[in-house]
Coordinates of C-alpha atoms in Angstrom, one line a residue:
X6 CA 82.8 87.1 101.7
X7 CA 79.3 88.7 101.0
X8 CA 77.5 87.0 104.0
X9 CA 76.0 88.8 107.0
X10 CA 77.5 87.3 110.2
X11 CA 75.0 87.2 113.1
X12 CA 76.8 87.0 116.3
X13 CA 75.8 85.1 119.4
X14 CA 75.6 86.5 122.8
X15 CA 77.4 84.8 125.8
X16 CA 76.9 86.3 129.3
X17 CA 79.8 85.7 131.7
X18 CA 77.8 87.1 134.7
X19 CA 74.5 88.5 135.9
X20 CA 75.1 92.2 135.2
X21 CA 73.6 93.5 131.9
X22 CA 77.0 94.5 130.9
X23 CA 78.7 91.1 131.6
X24 CA 78.6 89.6 128.1
X25 CA 80.5 89.0 124.9
X26 CA 79.6 88.5 121.3
X27 CA 81.0 85.6 119.5
X28 CA 81.4 86.6 115.8
X29 CA 82.1 83.3 113.6
X30 CA 82.5 83.8 109.7
X31 CA 80.9 81.2 107.5
X32 CA 84.5 80.4 106.3
X33 CA 87.3 80.5 108.7
X34 CA 90.4 81.5 106.9
X35 CA 92.9 82.4 109.6
X36 CA 93.2 80.7 113.0
X37 CA 93.8 83.6 115.1
X38 CA 90.9 84.8 117.3
X39 CA 90.4 88.6 118.0
X40 CA 89.4 89.6 121.4
X41 CA 87.8 93.1 120.7
X42 CA 88.1 95.4 123.8
X43 CA 86.2 98.8 123.1
X44 CA 87.3 102.1 124.2
X45 CA 85.2 105.2 125.4
X46 CA 87.5 106.2 128.4
X47 CA 85.9 103.4 130.4
X48 CA 82.4 105.2 130.6
X49 CA 78.9 103.8 130.4
X50 CA 78.2 106.1 127.3
X51 CA 80.2 103.9 124.9
X52 CA 79.7 100.2 124.5
X53 CA 80.1 97.1 122.6
X54 CA 78.6 98.7 119.6
X55 CA 81.9 100.3 119.0
X56 CA 83.4 96.9 118.2
X57 CA 80.7 95.6 115.9
X58 CA 82.1 97.3 112.8
X59 CA 85.4 95.9 113.3
X60 CA 83.9 92.5 114.2
X61 CA 81.9 92.4 111.1
X62 CA 85.0 93.3 109.0
X63 CA 87.1 90.6 110.6
X64 CA 84.2 88.1 109.8
X65 CA 84.5 89.3 106.1
X66 CA 88.1 88.4 106.3
X67 CA 87.4 84.9 107.7
X68 CA 88.4 85.6 111.3
X69 CA 86.5 84.8 114.6
X70 CA 86.2 87.6 117.0
X71 CA 84.9 87.9 120.6
X72 CA 83.6 91.5 121.1
X73 CA 83.7 91.9 124.9
X74 CA 81.4 94.1 127.0
X75 CA 82.2 95.0 130.6
X76 CA 81.0 97.3 133.3
X77 CA 81.9 100.7 133.0
X78 CA 82.1 104.1 134.9
X79 CA 79.7 107.1 135.0
X80 CA 76.5 105.1 135.9
X81 CA 77.7 101.6 134.6
X82 CA 78.7 100.0 138.0
X83 CA 82.3 99.9 136.9
X84 CA 85.6 101.1 138.1
X85 CA 88.2 99.5 140.1
X86 CA 88.2 96.6 140.5
X87 CA 84.7 95.7 138.7
X88 CA 85.8 96.7 135.2
X89 CA 89.0 94.7 135.5
X90 CA 87.2 91.7 136.9
X91 CA 84.9 91.8 134.0
X92 CA 87.7 91.9 131.6
X93 CA 89.3 88.9 133.0
X94 CA 86.1 86.9 133.4
X95 CA 85.2 87.8 129.9
X96 CA 88.2 86.7 128.2
X97 CA 88.3 83.5 130.5
X98 CA 84.7 82.9 129.1
X99 CA 86.0 82.4 125.6
X100 CA 86.9 78.8 126.2
X101 CA 83.2 77.8 127.1
X102 CA 81.8 79.7 124.1
X103 CA 84.2 78.0 121.7
X104 CA 83.6 74.6 123.1
X105 CA 79.5 75.0 123.0
X106 CA 80.1 76.1 119.2
X107 CA 82.5 73.2 118.4
X108 CA 85.1 75.7 117.3
X109 CA 89.0 75.0 117.4
X110 CA 91.0 77.4 119.6
X111 CA 93.7 79.3 118.1
X112 CA 96.1 82.2 118.9
X113 CA 94.4 84.9 120.9
X114 CA 95.1 88.4 120.1
X115 CA 93.4 91.3 121.9
X116 CA 92.5 94.3 119.7
X117 CA 92.1 97.2 122.2
X118 CA 91.0 100.6 121.2
X119 CA 91.8 103.7 123.3
X120 CA 90.6 102.7 126.9
X121 CA 90.4 99.0 125.6
X122 CA 94.0 99.3 124.7
X123 CA 94.8 100.0 128.5
X124 CA 92.5 96.9 129.4
X125 CA 94.0 94.6 126.8
X126 CA 97.6 95.5 127.8
X127 CA 96.5 94.9 131.6
X128 CA 94.9 91.4 130.7
X129 CA 98.2 90.4 129.0
X130 CA 100.0 90.9 132.2
X131 CA 97.5 89.1 134.4
X132 CA 100.1 86.4 135.2
X133 CA 102.3 89.1 136.8
X134 CA 99.6 90.1 139.3
X135 CA 100.0 88.8 142.8
X136 CA 97.8 85.8 143.7
X137 CA 94.5 87.2 144.8
X138 CA 94.8 90.6 143.2
X139 CA 91.6 91.5 141.1
X140 CA 91.8 89.6 137.8
X141 CA 94.9 87.6 138.6
X142 CA 95.1 84.7 136.4
X143 CA 95.2 81.1 137.5
X144 CA 98.5 79.6 136.9
X145 CA 98.3 77.4 133.8
X146 CA 95.4 79.3 132.4
X147 CA 95.0 80.3 129.0
X148 CA 96.4 83.8 128.3
X149 CA 96.8 86.2 125.4
X150 CA 99.1 85.7 122.5
X151 CA 99.4 89.2 121.6
X152 CA 97.9 92.6 121.7
X153 CA 97.2 95.4 119.1
X154 CA 97.1 98.6 120.9
X155 CA 94.8 101.1 118.9
X156 CA 95.8 104.4 120.4
X157 CA 95.7 102.6 123.7
X158 CA 95.8 104.6 127.1
X159 CA 98.6 102.3 128.2
X160 CA 100.0 104.5 130.9
X161 CA 97.1 105.1 133.6
X162 CA 99.4 107.3 135.9
X163 CA 100.4 109.5 132.9
X164 CA 96.8 109.7 131.6
X165 CA 95.8 110.8 135.2
X166 CA 98.8 113.4 135.2
X167 CA 97.6 114.8 131.8
X168 CA 93.9 114.9 133.0
X169 CA 92.7 113.0 129.8
X170 CA 88.9 113.5 129.2
X171 CA 88.4 115.2 132.4
X172 CA 90.6 112.8 134.4
X173 CA 88.6 109.6 133.2
X174 CA 91.8 107.6 134.7
X175 CA 90.8 108.9 138.2
X176 CA 87.1 108.3 137.6
X177 CA 88.1 104.7 136.7
X178 CA 90.0 104.3 139.8
X179 CA 88.0 106.4 142.2
X180 CA 91.1 107.3 144.1
X181 CA 94.2 109.2 143.3
X182 CA 97.6 107.6 143.1
X183 CA 98.8 109.3 146.2
X184 CA 95.8 108.1 148.0
X185 CA 95.8 104.3 147.0
X186 CA 99.1 103.7 145.1
X187 CA 98.9 99.8 145.6
X188 CA 95.6 99.8 143.5
X189 CA 97.1 102.0 140.9
X190 CA 100.0 99.9 140.5
X191 CA 97.9 96.8 140.1
X192 CA 95.6 98.5 137.6
X193 CA 98.3 100.1 135.4
X194 CA 100.1 97.9 133.0
X195 CA 102.9 100.5 132.5
X196 CA 103.6 101.1 136.4
X197 CA 105.4 97.7 137.2
X198 CA 107.0 95.0 135.2
X199 CA 106.1 95.1 131.7
X200 CA 104.1 92.1 130.3
X201 CA 106.3 90.1 127.9
X202 CA 103.4 89.3 125.5
X203 CA 104.2 90.8 122.1
X204 CA 102.5 93.8 121.2
X205 CA 102.0 96.3 118.3
X206 CA 101.3 99.8 119.3
X207 CA 99.6 101.8 116.5
X208 CA 99.0 105.6 117.2
X209 CA 98.1 108.4 115.0
X210 CA 100.0 111.6 115.0
X211 CA 96.9 113.7 114.9
X212 CA 95.0 112.0 117.6
X213 CA 93.2 114.5 119.6
X214 CA 91.9 112.0 122.2
X215 CA 95.0 110.2 123.5
X216 CA 98.1 112.4 122.7
X217 CA 101.0 110.6 120.8
X218 CA 103.2 111.6 123.5
X219 CA 101.6 109.2 125.9
X220 CA 102.4 106.4 123.4
X221 CA 105.8 107.5 122.6
X222 CA 106.5 107.5 126.5
X223 CA 105.2 103.7 126.8
X224 CA 107.3 102.6 123.7
X225 CA 110.3 104.2 125.1
X226 CA 110.1 102.3 128.3
X227 CA 109.2 99.1 126.7
X228 CA 112.3 99.3 124.3
X229 CA 114.6 100.1 127.4
X230 CA 113.1 97.1 129.1
X231 CA 113.7 94.6 126.3
X232 CA 109.9 93.9 125.9
X233 CA 108.6 92.8 122.5
X234 CA 106.8 95.9 121.4
X235 CA 106.6 97.4 117.9
X236 CA 105.7 100.9 117.8
X237 CA 104.2 102.4 114.7
X238 CA 102.9 105.8 114.0
X239 CA 101.0 107.0 111.2
X240 CA 99.3 110.1 109.9
X241 CA 95.7 110.0 111.2
X242 CA 93.3 110.6 114.2
X243 CA 91.9 108.5 117.0
X244 CA 88.8 106.8 115.1
X245 CA 90.4 105.5 111.9
X246 CA 91.7 102.6 113.7
X247 CA 88.3 101.1 114.4
X248 CA 86.7 102.3 111.0
X249 CA 86.8 99.5 108.4
X250 CA 88.3 100.6 105.1
X251 CA 90.4 103.2 106.8
X252 CA 94.1 102.7 106.2
X253 CA 94.5 102.7 110.1
X254 CA 92.0 99.8 110.3
X255 CA 93.9 97.9 107.6
X256 CA 97.0 98.5 109.7
X257 CA 95.2 97.1 112.6
X258 CA 94.1 93.9 110.7
X259 CA 97.6 93.5 109.4
X260 CA 99.2 93.5 112.9
X261 CA 96.5 91.0 114.2
X262 CA 97.5 88.7 111.4
X263 CA 101.2 89.3 112.2
X264 CA 101.0 88.4 115.7
X265 CA 98.5 85.6 115.3
X266 CA 100.8 84.0 112.7
X267 CA 103.9 84.4 114.9
X268 CA 101.8 82.6 117.7
X269 CA 100.8 80.0 115.4
X270 CA 104.3 79.3 114.1
X271 CA 105.8 79.5 117.4

């Protein structure tokens, strides 16, 4: 569209990391709203800046996005449950931001990359959490209509077992599955009943950060459970999925529009 979009910042809490950026294109072409949840193995070193190139490209395509920041580990005051509470509150905060801007709501599809894929799929299953569990969704609240997992770390237990990124999963939880199985069950979207929210899983066969074997395991379990998951492998690495112009990013954009269109027509 040739215009530079300047996002507006919307705090949803008092902490410096409790905010989201609303990116609104000059001309809204698609009704879907993308909720961008960045990765970085949940660590403070990686933040919302990872979601800005995708958000800017979405704006060029006439798509509104909500680039979500949250408290992270390794010096960011995050972990379990803080990171999860932030993702829940940040998604819920979209209502007020849209209302303040006078923007009509639309299908909400999360774009979650790497650790953000885990958080996106966890958020999709908030209604499955017991009442009072960290991040549980108030009945009747506005949930997600779909998830695009971009090399998502969707199985927290398996990531811990693999020791991914010096056991980033264990660092997130602050415990082991053996010492606090209840917390791990609540935090791992692949551990219990799988969310019935439609999801497209995208994963590169040459991914050196999150092995494709992890994605295949989750996809197989989802198929066996009859969960609406479409698993799509491609030749590529971990970062093409968030690099505008890369074929993997174009596949992410197509998946977003696919899920948003299905939700709008359903």
